[in-house]
mmCIF file of C-alpha atoms and ligand atoms in Angstrom:
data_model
loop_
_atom_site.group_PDB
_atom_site.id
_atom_site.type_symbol
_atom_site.label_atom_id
_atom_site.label_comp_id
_atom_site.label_asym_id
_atom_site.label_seq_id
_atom_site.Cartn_x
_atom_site.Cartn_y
_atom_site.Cartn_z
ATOM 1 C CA UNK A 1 12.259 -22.052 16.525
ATOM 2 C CA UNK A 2 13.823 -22.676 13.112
ATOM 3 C CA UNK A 3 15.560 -24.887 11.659
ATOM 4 C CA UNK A 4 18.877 -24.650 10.247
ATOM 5 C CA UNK A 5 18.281 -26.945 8.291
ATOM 6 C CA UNK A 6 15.527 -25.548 6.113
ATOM 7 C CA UNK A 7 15.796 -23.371 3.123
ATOM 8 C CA UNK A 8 13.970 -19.905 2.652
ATOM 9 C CA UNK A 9 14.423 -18.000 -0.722
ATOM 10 C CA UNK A 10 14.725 -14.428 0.035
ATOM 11 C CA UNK A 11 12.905 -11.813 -2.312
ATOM 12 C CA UNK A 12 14.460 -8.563 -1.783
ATOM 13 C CA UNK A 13 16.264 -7.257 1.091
ATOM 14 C CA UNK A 14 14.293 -6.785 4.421
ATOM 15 C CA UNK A 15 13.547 -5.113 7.668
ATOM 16 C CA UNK A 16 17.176 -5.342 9.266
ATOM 17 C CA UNK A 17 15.715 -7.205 12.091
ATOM 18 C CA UNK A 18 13.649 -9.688 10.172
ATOM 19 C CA UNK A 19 16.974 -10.646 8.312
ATOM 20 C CA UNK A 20 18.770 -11.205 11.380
ATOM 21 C CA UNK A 21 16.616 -13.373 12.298
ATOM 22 C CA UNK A 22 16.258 -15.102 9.186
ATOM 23 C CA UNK A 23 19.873 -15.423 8.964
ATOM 24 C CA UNK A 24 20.364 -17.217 12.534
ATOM 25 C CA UNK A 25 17.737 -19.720 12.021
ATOM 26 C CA UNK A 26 17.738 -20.737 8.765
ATOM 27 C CA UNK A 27 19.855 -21.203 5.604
ATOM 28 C CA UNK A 28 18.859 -18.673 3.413
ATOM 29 C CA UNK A 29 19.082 -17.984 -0.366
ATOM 30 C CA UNK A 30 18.955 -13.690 -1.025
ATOM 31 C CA UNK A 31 17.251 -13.570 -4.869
ATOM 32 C CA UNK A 32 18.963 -10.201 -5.128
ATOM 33 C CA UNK A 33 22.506 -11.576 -4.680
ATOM 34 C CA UNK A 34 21.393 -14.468 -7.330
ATOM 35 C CA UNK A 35 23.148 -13.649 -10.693
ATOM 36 C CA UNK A 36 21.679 -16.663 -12.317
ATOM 37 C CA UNK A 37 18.396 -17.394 -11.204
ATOM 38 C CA UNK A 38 17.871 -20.184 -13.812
ATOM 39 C CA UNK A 39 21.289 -22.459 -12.684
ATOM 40 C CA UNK A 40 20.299 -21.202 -8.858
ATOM 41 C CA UNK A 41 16.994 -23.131 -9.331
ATOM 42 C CA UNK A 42 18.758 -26.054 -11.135
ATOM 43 C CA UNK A 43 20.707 -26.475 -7.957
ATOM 44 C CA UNK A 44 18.610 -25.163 -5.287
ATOM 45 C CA UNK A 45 14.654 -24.644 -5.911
ATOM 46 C CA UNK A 46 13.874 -27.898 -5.002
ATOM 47 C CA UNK A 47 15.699 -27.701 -1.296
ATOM 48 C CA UNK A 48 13.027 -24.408 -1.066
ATOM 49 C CA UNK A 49 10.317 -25.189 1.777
ATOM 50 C CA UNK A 50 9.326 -21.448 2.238
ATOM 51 C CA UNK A 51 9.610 -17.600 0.341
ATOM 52 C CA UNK A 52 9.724 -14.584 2.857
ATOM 53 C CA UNK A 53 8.522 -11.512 0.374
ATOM 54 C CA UNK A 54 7.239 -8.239 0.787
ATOM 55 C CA UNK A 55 4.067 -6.923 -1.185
ATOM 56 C CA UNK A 56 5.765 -4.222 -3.408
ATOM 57 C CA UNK A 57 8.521 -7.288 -4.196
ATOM 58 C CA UNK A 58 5.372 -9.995 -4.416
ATOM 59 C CA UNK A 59 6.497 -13.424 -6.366
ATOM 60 C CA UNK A 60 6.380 -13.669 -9.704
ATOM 61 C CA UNK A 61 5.158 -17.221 -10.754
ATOM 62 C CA UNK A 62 7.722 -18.340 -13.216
ATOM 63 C CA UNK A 63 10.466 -18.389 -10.123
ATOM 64 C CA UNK A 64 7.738 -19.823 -7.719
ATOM 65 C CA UNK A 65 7.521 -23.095 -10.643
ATOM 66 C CA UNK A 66 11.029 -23.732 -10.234
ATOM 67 C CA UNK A 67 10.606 -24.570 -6.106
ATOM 68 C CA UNK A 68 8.632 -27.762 -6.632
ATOM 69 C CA UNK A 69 8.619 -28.203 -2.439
ATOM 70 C CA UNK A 70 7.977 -24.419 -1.619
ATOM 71 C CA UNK A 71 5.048 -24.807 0.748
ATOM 72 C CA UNK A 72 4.502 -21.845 1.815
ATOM 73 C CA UNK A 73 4.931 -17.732 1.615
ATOM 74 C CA UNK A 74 5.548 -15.213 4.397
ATOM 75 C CA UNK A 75 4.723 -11.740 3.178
ATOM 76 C CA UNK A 76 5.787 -8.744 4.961
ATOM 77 C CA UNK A 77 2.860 -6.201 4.646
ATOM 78 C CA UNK A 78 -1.160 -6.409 4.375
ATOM 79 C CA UNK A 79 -1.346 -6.489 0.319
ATOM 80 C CA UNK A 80 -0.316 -9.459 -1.433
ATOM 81 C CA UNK A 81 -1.705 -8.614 -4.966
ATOM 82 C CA UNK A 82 2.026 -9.377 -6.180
ATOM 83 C CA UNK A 83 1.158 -13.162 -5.348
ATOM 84 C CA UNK A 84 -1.030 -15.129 -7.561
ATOM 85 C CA UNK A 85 -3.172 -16.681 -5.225
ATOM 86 C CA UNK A 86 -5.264 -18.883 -7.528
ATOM 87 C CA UNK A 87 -1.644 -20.299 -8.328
ATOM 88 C CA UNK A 88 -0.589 -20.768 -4.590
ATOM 89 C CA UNK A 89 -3.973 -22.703 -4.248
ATOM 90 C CA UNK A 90 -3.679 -24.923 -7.131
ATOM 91 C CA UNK A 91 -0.106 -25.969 -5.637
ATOM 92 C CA UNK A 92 -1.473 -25.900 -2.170
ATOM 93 C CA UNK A 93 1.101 -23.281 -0.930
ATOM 94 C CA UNK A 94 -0.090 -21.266 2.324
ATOM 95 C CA UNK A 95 0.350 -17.613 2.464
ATOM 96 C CA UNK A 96 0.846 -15.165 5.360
ATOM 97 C CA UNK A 97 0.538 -11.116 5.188
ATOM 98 C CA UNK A 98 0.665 -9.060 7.677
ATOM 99 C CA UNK A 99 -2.742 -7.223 8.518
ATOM 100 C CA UNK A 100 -4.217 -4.913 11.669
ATOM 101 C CA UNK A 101 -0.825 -3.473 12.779
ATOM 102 C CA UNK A 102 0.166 -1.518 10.260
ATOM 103 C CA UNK A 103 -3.734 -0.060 10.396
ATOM 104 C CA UNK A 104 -2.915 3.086 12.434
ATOM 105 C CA UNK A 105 0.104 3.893 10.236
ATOM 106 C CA UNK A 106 -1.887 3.957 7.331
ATOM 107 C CA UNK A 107 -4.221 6.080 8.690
ATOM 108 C CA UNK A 108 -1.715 8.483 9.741
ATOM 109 C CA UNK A 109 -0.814 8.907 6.382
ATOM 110 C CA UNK A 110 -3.707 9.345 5.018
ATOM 111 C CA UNK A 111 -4.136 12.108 7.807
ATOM 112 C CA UNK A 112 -0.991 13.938 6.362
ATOM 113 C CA UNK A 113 -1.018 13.325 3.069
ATOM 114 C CA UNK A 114 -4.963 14.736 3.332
ATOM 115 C CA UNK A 115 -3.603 17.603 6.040
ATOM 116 C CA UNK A 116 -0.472 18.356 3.674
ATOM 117 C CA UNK A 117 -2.601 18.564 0.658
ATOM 118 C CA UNK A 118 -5.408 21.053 1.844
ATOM 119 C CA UNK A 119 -3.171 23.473 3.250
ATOM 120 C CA UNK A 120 -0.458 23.299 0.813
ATOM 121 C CA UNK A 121 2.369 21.775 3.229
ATOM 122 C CA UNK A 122 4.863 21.091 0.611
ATOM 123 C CA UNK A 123 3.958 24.212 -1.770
ATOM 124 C CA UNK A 124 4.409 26.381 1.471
ATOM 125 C CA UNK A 125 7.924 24.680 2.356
ATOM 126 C CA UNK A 126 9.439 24.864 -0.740
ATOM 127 C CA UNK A 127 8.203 28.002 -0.719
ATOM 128 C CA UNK A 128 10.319 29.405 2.400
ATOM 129 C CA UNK A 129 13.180 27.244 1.374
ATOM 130 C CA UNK A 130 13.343 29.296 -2.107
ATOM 131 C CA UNK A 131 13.542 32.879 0.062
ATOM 132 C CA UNK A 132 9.877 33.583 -2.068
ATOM 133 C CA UNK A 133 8.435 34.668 1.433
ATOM 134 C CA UNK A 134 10.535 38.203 1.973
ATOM 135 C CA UNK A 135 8.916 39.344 -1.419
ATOM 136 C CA UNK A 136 5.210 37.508 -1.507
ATOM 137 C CA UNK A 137 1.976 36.416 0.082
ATOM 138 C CA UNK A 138 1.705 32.396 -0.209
ATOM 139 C CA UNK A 139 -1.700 31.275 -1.346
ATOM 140 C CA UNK A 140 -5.014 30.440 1.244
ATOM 141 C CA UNK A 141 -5.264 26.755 1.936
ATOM 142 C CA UNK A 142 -8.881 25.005 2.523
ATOM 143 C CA UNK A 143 -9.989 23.573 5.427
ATOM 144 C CA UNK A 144 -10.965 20.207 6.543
ATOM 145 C CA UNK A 145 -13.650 20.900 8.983
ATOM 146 C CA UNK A 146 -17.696 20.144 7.710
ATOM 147 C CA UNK A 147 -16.374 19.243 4.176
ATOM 148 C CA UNK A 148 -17.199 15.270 3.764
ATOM 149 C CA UNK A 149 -14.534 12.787 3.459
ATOM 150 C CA UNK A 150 -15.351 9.798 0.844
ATOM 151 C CA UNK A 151 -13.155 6.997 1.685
ATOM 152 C CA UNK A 152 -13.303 3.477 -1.256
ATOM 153 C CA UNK A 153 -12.986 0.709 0.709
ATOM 154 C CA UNK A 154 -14.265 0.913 4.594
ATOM 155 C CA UNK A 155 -12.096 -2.145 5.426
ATOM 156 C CA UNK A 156 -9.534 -2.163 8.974
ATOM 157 C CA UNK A 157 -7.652 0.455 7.333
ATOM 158 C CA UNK A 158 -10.643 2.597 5.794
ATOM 159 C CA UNK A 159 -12.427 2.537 9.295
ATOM 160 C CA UNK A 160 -9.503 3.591 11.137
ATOM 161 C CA UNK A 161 -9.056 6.540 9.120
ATOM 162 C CA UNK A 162 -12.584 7.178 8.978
ATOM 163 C CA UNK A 163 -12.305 7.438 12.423
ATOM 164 C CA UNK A 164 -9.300 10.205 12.557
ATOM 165 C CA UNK A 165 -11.008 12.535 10.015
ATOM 166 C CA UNK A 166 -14.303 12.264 12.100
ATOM 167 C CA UNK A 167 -12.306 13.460 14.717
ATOM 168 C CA UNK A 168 -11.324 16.145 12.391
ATOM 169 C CA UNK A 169 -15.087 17.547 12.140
ATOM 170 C CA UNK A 170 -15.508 15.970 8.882
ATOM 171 C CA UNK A 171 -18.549 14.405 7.191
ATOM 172 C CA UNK A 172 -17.664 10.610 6.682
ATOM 173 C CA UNK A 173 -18.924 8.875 3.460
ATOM 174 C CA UNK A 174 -17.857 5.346 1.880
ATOM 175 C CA UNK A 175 -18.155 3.325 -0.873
ATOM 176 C CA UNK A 176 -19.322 0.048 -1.049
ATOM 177 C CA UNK A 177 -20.807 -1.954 -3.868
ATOM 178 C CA UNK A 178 -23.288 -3.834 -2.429
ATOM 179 C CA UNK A 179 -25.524 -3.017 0.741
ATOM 180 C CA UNK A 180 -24.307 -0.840 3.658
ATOM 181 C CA UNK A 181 -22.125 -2.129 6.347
ATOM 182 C CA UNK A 182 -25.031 -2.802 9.357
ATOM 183 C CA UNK A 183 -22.961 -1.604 11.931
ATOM 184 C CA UNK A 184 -21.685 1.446 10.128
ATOM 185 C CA UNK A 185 -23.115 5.020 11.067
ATOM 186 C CA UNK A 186 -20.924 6.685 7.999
ATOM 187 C CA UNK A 187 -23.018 7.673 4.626
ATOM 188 C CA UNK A 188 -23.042 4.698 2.148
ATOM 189 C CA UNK A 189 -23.079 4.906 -1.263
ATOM 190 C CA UNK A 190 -23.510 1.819 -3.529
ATOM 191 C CA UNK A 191 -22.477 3.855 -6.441
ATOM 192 C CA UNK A 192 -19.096 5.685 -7.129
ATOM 193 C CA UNK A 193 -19.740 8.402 -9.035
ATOM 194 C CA UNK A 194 -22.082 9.670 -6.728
ATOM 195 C CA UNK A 195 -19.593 9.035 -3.839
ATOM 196 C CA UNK A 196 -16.838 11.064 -5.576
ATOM 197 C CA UNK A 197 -19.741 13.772 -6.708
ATOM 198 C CA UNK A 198 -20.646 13.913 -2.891
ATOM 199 C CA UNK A 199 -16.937 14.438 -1.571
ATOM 200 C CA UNK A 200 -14.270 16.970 -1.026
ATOM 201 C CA UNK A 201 -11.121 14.266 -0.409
ATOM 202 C CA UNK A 202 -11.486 10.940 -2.054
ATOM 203 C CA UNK A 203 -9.495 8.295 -0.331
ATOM 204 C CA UNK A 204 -8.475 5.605 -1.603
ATOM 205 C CA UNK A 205 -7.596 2.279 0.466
ATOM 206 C CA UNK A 206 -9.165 -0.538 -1.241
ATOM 207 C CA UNK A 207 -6.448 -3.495 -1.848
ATOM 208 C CA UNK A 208 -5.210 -3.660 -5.310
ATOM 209 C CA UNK A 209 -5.123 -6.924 -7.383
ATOM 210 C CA UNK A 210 -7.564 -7.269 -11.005
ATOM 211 C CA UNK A 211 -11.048 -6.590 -8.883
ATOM 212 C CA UNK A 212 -9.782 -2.695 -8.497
ATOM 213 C CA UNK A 213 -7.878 -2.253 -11.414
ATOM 214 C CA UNK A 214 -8.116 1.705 -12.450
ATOM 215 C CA UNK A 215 -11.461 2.086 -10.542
ATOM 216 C CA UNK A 216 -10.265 4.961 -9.807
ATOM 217 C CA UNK A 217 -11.031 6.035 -13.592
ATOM 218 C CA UNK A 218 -11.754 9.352 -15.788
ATOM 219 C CA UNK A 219 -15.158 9.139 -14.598
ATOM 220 C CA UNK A 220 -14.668 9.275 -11.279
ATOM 221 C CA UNK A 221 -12.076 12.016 -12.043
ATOM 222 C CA UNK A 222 -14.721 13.970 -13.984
ATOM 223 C CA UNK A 223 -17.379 12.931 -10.941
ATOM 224 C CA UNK A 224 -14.972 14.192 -7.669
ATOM 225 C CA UNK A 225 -14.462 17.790 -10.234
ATOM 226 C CA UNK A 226 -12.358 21.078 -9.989
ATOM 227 C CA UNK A 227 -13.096 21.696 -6.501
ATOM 228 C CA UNK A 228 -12.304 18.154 -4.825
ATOM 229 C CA UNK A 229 -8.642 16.576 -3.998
ATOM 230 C CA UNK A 230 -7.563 12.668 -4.382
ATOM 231 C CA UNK A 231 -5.618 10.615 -2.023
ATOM 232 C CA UNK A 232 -4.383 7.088 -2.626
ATOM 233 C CA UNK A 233 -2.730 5.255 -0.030
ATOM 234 C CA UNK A 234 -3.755 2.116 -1.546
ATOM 235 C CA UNK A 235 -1.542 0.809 -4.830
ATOM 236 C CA UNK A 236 -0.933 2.735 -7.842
ATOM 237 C CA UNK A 237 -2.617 -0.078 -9.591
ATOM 238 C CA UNK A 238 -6.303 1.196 -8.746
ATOM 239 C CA UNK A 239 -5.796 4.808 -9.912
ATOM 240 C CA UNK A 240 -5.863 5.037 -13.943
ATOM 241 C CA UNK A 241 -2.475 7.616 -13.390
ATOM 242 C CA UNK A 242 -2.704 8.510 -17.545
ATOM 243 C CA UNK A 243 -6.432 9.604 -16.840
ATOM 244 C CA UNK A 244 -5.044 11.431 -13.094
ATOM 245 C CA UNK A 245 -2.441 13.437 -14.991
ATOM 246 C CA UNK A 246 -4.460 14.473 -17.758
ATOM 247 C CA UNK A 247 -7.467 15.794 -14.980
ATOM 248 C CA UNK A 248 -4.923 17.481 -12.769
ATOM 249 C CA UNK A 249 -3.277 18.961 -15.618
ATOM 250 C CA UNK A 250 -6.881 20.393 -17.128
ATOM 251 C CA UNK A 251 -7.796 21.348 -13.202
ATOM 252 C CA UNK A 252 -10.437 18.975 -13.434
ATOM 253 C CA UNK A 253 -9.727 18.133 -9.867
ATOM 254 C CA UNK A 254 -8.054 20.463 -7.438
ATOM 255 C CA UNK A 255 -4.758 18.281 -6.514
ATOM 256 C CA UNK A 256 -4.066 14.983 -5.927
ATOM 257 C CA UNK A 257 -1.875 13.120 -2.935
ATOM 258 C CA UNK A 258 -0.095 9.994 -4.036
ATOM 259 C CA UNK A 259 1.918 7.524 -1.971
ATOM 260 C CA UNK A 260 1.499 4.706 -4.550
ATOM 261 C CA UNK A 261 2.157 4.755 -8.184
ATOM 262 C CA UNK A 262 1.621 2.658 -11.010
ATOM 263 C CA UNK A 263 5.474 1.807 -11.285
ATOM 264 C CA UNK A 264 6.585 2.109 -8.703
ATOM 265 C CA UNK A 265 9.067 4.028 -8.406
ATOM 266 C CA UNK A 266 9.151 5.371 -11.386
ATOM 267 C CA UNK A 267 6.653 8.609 -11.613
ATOM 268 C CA UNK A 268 4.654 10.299 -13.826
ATOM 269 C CA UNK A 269 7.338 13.015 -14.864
ATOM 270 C CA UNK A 270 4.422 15.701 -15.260
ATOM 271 C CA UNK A 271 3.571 15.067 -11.714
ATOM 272 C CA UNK A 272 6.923 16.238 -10.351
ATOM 273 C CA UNK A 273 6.108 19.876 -11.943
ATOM 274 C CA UNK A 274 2.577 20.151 -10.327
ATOM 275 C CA UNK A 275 2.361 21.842 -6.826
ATOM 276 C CA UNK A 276 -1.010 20.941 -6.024
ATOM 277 C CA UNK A 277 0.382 17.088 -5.941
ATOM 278 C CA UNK A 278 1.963 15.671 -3.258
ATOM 279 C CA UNK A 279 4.121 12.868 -3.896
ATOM 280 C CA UNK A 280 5.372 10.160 -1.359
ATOM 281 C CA UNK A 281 7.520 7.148 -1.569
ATOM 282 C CA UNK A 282 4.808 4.381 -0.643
ATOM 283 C CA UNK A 283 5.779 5.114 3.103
ATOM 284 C CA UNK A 284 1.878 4.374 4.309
ATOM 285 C CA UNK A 285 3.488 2.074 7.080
ATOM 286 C CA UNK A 286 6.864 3.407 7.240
ATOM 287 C CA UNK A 287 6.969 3.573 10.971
ATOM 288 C CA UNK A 288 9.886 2.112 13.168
ATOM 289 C CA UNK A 289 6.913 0.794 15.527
ATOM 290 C CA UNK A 290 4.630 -0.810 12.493
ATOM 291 C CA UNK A 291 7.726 -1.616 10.450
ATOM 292 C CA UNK A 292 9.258 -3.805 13.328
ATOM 293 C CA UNK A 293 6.011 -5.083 14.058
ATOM 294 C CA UNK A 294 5.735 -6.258 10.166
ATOM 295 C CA UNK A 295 8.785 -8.056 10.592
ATOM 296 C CA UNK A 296 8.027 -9.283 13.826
ATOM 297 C CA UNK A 297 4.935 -11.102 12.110
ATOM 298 C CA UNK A 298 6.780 -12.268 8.892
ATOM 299 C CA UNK A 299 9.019 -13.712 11.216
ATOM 300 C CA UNK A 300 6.359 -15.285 13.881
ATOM 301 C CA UNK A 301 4.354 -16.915 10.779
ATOM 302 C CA UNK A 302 7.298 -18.633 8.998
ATOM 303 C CA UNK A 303 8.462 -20.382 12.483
ATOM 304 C CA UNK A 304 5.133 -20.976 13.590
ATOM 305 C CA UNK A 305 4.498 -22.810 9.814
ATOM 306 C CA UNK A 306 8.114 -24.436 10.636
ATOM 307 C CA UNK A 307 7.525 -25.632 13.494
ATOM 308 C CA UNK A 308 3.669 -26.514 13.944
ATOM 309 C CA UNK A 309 2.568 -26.548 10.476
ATOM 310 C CA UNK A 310 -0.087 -23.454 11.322
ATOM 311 C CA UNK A 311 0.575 -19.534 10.361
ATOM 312 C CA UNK A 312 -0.546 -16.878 12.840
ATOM 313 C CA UNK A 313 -1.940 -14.320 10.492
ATOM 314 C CA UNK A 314 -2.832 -16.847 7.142
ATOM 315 C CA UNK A 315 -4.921 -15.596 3.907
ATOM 316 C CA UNK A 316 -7.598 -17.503 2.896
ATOM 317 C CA UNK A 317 -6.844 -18.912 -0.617
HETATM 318 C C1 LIG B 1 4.567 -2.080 2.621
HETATM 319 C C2 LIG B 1 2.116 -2.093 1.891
HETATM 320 O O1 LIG B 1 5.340 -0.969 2.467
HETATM 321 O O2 LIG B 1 1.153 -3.396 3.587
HETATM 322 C C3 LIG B 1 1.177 -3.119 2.400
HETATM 323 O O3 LIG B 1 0.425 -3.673 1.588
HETATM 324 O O4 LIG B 1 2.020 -1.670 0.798
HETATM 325 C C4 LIG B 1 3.166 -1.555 2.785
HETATM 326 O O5 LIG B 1 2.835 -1.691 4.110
HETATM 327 C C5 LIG B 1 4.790 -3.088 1.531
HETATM 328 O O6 LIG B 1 4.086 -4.231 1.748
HETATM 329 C C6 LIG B 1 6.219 -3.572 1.343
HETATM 330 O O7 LIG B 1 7.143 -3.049 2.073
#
C-alpha cells in the first residue's frame, strides 16, 4: 500500500478510478491545477519521489529537472515516446507503461477503423442523417476478403490484429527491417516500399519516438497508390500528415483512417472536408475494460515501486 506520506506529481487528469486511488494513498500534487509551476517546484519538486503520466501527456524534461528526488515514472498506456528515456537513465529514474492489455483494444480499432473505411461507414451515416437517401444511390464500398493487409510493426499489438484480419480472409503481410520473424507464417518484407506496393490497407502500429519519425513518408504514399487505404493507430508522429493531405487530396491513395495526429488534437483542417477519411479521437484503447485495466496497472506499479522498490510492468532504459 501507499504511503501518505509520499509525494506524486500528477500530469494531467486521469482514469477516475486511478485518481481515487491516488488520492487515498498518497499526497498528491495535480500539474493542471498548478498556476505557477516555477514557485510550485521552488517549494515542492524536491518532496517529488514519483510522476504518474499518461503517454499523450508524457513529461517534458525541463519540469522533470526541477524534482531532484523523482525516482521514478508510472505511465498510463503502452507508448512512452513523450518521456525522454536517455534522460530518465542518466538520472537513474525507473519507468512503467502499461503494455499487453490494451492489445485487443487496439486491434479492435484497427478492425473498425479498417471495416469503417472500406465500406464507407461514416460517408454512409452522414449520408442518411442528411435525408440524401430518399433522392440517391450511396456509392459501392470494397471488400476486405483476399485483398492483403500490410501491417508496420508486427509487435503484441501488430500480431493481434494480424490475427483478426486473417480471420477476415485477408492476405497478411508485415514489415520488418531486418530478417523475418522465425516463428511468423505472415509475408515479410524487409523493404517498405515494396510492402506498401504489395498492400490494399497499410496499418500502421509501430511505437512512435525519433526511430519512426514520418516513415510513413511521400514515398510510401506514392508506393501504397490510388487504389490502397492507410490506417494509423499508432502516433501521428510516424505519418508525414503534410505529405498524407497532399496524396489524399491528389487521390494518390484511396482514403486514409486516422486515430492519431500530429497535434494532437488539433487536425489537419483539409481532412475534416474529405469523406474518404475517417477521423478518430486517439480512442485505440478507449475501452471501459482496457481503460480500467490501464489504471489498474499505473496504479499496481507505483505501489509496488513504493513499497518493494520493483515495478510490475518496467521499460528497459
Ligand atoms: C492512450 C496510447 O490513450 O497506449 C498508448 O500508447 O496511445 C493510448 O492507449 C494514451 O497512452 C493516453 O491516454
Amino acid at each position: 500500500m501507499g504511503n501518505k506520506a509520499s509525494d506524486v506529481l500528477v500530469w494531467g487528469p486521469m482514469h477516475a478510478s486511478l485518481m481515487q486511488q491516488l488520492e487515498s494513498n498518497y499526497t498528491l500534487h495535480k500539474r493542471w491545477e498548478i498556476a505557477d509551476l516555477d514557485a510550485w517546484a521552488n517549494e515542492h519538486g524536491a518532496s517529488i519521489k514519483a510522476v504518474v503520466t499518461s503517454g499523450v501527456y508524457g513529461a517534458q524534461t525541463a519540469l522533470l529537472e526541477r524534482l531532484p528526488n523523482l525516482e521514478v515514472i508510472s505511465s498510463f498506456g503502452v507508448g512512452y515516446d513523450g518521456v525522454d528515456t536517455a534522460y530518465l537513465a542518466s538520472r537513474g529514474i525507473k519507468l512503467s507503461n502499461t503494455p499487453d492489455v490494451l492489445n485487443n483494444s487496439v486491434a479492435e480499432t484497427a478492425m473498425a477503423l479498417m471495416l469503417g473505411l472500406t465500406r464507407r461507414i461514416s460517408e454512409a451515416e452522414r449520408f442518411v442523417r442528411a435525408g440524401k437517401w430518399l433522392t440517391a444511390k450511396f456509392p459501392l464500398g470494397n471488400d476486405l476478403t483476399g485483398k492483403t493487409c500490410g501491417i508496420v510493426g508486427l509487435g503484441k499489438i501488430g500480431k493481434t490484429i494480424a490475427k483478426r484480419a486473417a480471420a477476415f480472409e485477408m492476405n497478411i503481410a508485415y514489415y520488418r527491417r531486418n530478417a523475418a520473424y522465425p516463428d511468423v507464417a505472415y509475408t515479410h518484407y524487409g523493404d517498405l516500399l515494396e510492402l506498401a506496393k504489395a498492400s490494399d490497407y497499410l496499418i500502421v502500429i509501430v511505437p512512435g519516438g525519433a526511430e519512426t519519425k514520418q516513415l510513413i513518408n511521400q514515398q510510401v504514399l506514392d508506393a501504397l497508390g490510388p487504389k490502397s487505404f492507410l490506417i494509423n493507430v499508432a502516433r501521428g508522429s510516424v505519418v508525414d500528415e503534410k505529405a498524407l493531405v497532399a496524396t489524399l487530396q491528389a487521390s494518390g491513395i484511396a482514403g486514409a483512417a486516422l486515430d492519431v495526429f500530429e497535434d494532437e488534437p488539433n487536425v489537419p483542417a483539409a481532412l475534416l472536408e474529405m469523406d474518404n477519411v475517417v477521423l478518430t479521437p486517439h480512442i485505440g484503447s478507449g475501452t471501459h475494460e482496457t481503460r480500467q485495466a490501464m489504471a489498474d496497472l499505473v496504479f499496481a506499479n507505483l505501489s509496488s515501486y513504493m513499497s518493494e522498490g520493483t515495478l510490475v510492468t518496467g521499460v528497459a532504459l
